[in-house]
PDB file of C-alpha atoms and ligand atoms in Angstrom:
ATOM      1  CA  UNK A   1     123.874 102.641 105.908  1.00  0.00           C
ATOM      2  CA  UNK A   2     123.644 106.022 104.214  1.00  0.00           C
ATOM      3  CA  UNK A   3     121.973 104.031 100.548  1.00  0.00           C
ATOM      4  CA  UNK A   4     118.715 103.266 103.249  1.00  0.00           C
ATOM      5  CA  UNK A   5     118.496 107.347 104.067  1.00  0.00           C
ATOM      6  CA  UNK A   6     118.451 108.461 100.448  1.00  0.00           C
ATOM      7  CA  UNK A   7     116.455 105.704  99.065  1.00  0.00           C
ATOM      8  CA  UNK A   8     113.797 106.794 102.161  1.00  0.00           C
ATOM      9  CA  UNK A   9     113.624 110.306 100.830  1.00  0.00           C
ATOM     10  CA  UNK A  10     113.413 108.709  97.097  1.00  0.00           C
ATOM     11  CA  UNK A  11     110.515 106.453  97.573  1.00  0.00           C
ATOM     12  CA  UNK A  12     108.714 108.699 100.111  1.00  0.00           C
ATOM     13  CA  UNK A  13     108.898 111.336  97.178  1.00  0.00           C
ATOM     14  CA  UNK A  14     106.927 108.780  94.946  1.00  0.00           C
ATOM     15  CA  UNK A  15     104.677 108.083  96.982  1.00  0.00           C
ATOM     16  CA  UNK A  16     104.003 111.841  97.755  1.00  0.00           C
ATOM     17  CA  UNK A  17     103.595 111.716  93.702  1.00  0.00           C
ATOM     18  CA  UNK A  18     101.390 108.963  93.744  1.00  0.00           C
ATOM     19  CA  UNK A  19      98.856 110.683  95.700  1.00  0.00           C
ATOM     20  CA  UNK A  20      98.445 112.929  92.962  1.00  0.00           C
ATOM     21  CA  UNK A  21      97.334 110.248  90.439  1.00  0.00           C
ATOM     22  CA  UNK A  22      94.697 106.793  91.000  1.00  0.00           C
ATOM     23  CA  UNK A  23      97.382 103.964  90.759  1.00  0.00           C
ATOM     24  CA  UNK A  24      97.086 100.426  91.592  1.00  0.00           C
ATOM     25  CA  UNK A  25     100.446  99.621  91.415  1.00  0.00           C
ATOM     26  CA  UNK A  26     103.899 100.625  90.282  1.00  0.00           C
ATOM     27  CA  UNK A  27     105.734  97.800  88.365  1.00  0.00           C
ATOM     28  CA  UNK A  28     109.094  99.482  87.580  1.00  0.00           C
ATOM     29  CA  UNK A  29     110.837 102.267  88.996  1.00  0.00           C
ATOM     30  CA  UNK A  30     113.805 103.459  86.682  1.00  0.00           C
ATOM     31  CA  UNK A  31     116.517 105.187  88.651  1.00  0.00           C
ATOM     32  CA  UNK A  32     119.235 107.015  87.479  1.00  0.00           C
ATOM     33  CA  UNK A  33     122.537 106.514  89.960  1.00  0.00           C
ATOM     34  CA  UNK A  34     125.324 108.571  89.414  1.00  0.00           C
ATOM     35  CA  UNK A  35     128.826 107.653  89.830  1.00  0.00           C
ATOM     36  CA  UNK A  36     130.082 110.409  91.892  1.00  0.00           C
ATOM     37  CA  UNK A  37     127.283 110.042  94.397  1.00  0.00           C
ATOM     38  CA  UNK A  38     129.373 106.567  96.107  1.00  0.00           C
ATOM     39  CA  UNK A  39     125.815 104.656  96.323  1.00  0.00           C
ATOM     40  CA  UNK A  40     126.195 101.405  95.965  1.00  0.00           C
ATOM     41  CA  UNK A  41     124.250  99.817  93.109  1.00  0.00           C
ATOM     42  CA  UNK A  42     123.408  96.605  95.519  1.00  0.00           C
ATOM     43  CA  UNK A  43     123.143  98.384  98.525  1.00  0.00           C
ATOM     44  CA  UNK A  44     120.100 100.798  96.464  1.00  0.00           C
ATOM     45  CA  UNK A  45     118.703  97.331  95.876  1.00  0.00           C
ATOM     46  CA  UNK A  46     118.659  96.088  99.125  1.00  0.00           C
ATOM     47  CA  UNK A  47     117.481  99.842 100.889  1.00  0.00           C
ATOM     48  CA  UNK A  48     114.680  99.304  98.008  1.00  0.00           C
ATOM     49  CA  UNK A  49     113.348  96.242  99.776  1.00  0.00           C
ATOM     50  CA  UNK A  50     113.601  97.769 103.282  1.00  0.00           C
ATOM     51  CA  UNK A  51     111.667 101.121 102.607  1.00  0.00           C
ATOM     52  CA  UNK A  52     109.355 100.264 100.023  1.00  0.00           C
ATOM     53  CA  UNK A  53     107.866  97.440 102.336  1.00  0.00           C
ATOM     54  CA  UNK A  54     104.256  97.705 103.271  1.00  0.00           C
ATOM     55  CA  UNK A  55     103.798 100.845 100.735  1.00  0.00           C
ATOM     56  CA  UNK A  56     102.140 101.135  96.933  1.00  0.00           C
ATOM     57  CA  UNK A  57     105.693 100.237  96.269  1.00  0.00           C
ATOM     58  CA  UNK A  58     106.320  97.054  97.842  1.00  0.00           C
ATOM     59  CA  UNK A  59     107.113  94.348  95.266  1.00  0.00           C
ATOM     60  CA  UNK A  60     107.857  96.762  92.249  1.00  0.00           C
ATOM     61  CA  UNK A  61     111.093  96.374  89.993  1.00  0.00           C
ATOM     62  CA  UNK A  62     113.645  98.782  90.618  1.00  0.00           C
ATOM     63  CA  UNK A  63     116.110  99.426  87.924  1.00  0.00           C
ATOM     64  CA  UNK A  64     119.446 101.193  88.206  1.00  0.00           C
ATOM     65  CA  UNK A  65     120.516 102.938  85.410  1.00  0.00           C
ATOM     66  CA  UNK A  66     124.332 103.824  86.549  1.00  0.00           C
ATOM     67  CA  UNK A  67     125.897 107.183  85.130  1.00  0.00           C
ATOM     68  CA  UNK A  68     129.373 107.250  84.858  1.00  0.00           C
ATOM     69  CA  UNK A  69     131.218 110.352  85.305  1.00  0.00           C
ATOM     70  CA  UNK A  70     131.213 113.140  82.424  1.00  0.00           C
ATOM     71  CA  UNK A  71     133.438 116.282  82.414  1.00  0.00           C
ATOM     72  CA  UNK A  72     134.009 119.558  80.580  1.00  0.00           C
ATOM     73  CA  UNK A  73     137.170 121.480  80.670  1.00  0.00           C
ATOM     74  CA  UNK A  74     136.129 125.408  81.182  1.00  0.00           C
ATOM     75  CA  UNK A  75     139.549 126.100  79.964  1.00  0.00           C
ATOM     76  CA  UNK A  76     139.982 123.957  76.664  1.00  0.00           C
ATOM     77  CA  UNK A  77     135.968 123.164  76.113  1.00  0.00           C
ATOM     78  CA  UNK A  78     136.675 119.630  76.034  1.00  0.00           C
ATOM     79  CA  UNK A  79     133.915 117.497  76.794  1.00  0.00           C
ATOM     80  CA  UNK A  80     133.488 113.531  77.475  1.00  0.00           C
ATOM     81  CA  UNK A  81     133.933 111.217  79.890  1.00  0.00           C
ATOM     82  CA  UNK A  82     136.326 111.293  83.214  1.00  0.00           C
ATOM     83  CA  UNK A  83     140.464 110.038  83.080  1.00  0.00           C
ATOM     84  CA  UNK A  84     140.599 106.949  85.504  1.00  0.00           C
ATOM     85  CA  UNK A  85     143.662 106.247  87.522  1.00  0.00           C
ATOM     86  CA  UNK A  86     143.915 102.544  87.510  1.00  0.00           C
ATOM     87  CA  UNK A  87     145.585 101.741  91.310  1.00  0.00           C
ATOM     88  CA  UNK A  88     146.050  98.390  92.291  1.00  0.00           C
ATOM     89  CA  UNK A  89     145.305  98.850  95.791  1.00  0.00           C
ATOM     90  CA  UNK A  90     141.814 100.028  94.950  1.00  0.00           C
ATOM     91  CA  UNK A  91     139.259  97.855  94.352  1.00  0.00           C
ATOM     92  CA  UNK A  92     137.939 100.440  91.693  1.00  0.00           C
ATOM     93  CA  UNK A  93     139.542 102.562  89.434  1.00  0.00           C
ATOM     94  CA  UNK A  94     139.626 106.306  90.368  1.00  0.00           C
ATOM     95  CA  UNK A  95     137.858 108.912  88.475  1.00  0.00           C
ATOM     96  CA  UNK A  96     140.276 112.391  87.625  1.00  0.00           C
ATOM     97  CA  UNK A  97     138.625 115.047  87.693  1.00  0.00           C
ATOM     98  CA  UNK A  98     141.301 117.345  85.582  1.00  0.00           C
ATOM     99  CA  UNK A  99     141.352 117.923  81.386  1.00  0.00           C
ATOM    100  CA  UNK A 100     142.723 115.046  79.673  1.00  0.00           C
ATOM    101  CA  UNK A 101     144.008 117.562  77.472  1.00  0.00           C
ATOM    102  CA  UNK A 102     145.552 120.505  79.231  1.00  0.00           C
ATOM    103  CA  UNK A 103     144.932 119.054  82.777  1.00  0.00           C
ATOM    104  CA  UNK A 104     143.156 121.631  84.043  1.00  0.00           C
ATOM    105  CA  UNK A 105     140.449 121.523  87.104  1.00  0.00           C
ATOM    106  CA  UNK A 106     136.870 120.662  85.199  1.00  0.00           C
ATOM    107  CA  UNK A 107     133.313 120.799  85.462  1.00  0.00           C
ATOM    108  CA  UNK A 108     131.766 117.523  86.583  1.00  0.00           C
ATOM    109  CA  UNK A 109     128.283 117.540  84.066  1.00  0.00           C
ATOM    110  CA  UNK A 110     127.064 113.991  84.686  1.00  0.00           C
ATOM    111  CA  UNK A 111     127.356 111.539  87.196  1.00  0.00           C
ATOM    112  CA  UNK A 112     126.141 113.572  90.230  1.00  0.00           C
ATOM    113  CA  UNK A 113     122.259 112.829  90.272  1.00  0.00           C
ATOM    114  CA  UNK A 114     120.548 110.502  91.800  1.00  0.00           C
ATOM    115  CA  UNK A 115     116.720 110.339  90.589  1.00  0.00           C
ATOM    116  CA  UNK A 116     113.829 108.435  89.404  1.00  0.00           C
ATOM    117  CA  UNK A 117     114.332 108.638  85.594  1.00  0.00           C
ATOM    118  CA  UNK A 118     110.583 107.317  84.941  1.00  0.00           C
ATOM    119  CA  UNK A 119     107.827 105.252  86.822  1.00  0.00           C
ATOM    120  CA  UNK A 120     105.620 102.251  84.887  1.00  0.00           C
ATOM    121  CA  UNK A 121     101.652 102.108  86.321  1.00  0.00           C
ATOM    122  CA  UNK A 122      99.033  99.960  86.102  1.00  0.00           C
ATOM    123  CA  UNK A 123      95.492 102.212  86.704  1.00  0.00           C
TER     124      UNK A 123
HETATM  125 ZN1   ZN B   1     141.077 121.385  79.041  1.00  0.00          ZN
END
């Protein structure tokens, strides 16, 4: 399961973080989980539970803050969120990454990261 690599590299970059400071435990982690990166928001959960166990992390909250996908059209300067194409053979509905306006190819600005947003202590 690729969500158990990442989070891994995640939490093990925490706790690297940790060292740094005197902290007797972490009660929330905020995450920020971008649409494009195909993580699943359950499957983060569960990878959570696997890696943080036995660490300064084992038993703290983790909260997913999901991005969804933002563009901006090099061409036209428009700027907002993605088209979807609705299929209903998919499960979920498709992102497009091309203007809304003059359908040209576009920047993706939001949606790609995957990161911890903030961390609550206790001292
Ligand atoms: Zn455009």
């Amino acid at each position: 399961m690729h969500e158990v690599s990442v989070m891994a590299s995640i939490v093990e970059s925490v706790l690297k973080e940790l060292e740094k400071h005197q902290v007797s435990k972490v009660e929330e982690i905020e995450l920020i989980l971008g649409e494009l990166t195909r993580l699943g928001r359950e499957q983060m959960e569960f990878a959570f539970d696997i890696v943080s166990n036995g660490t300064l992390l084992e038993g703290s909250r983790l909260s997913i803050i999901e991005e969804p996908i933002e563009i901006r059209c090099p061409n036209c300067s428009f700027e907002g969120p993605a088209g979807r194409l609705e299929d209903e053979g998919f499960s979920h509905n498709i992102p497009v990454l091309s203007c809304p306006d003059c359908s040209k190819p576009v920047e993706v600005i939001k949606g790609k990261s995957c990161m911890v947003k903030s961390l609550k202590v206790l001292e």
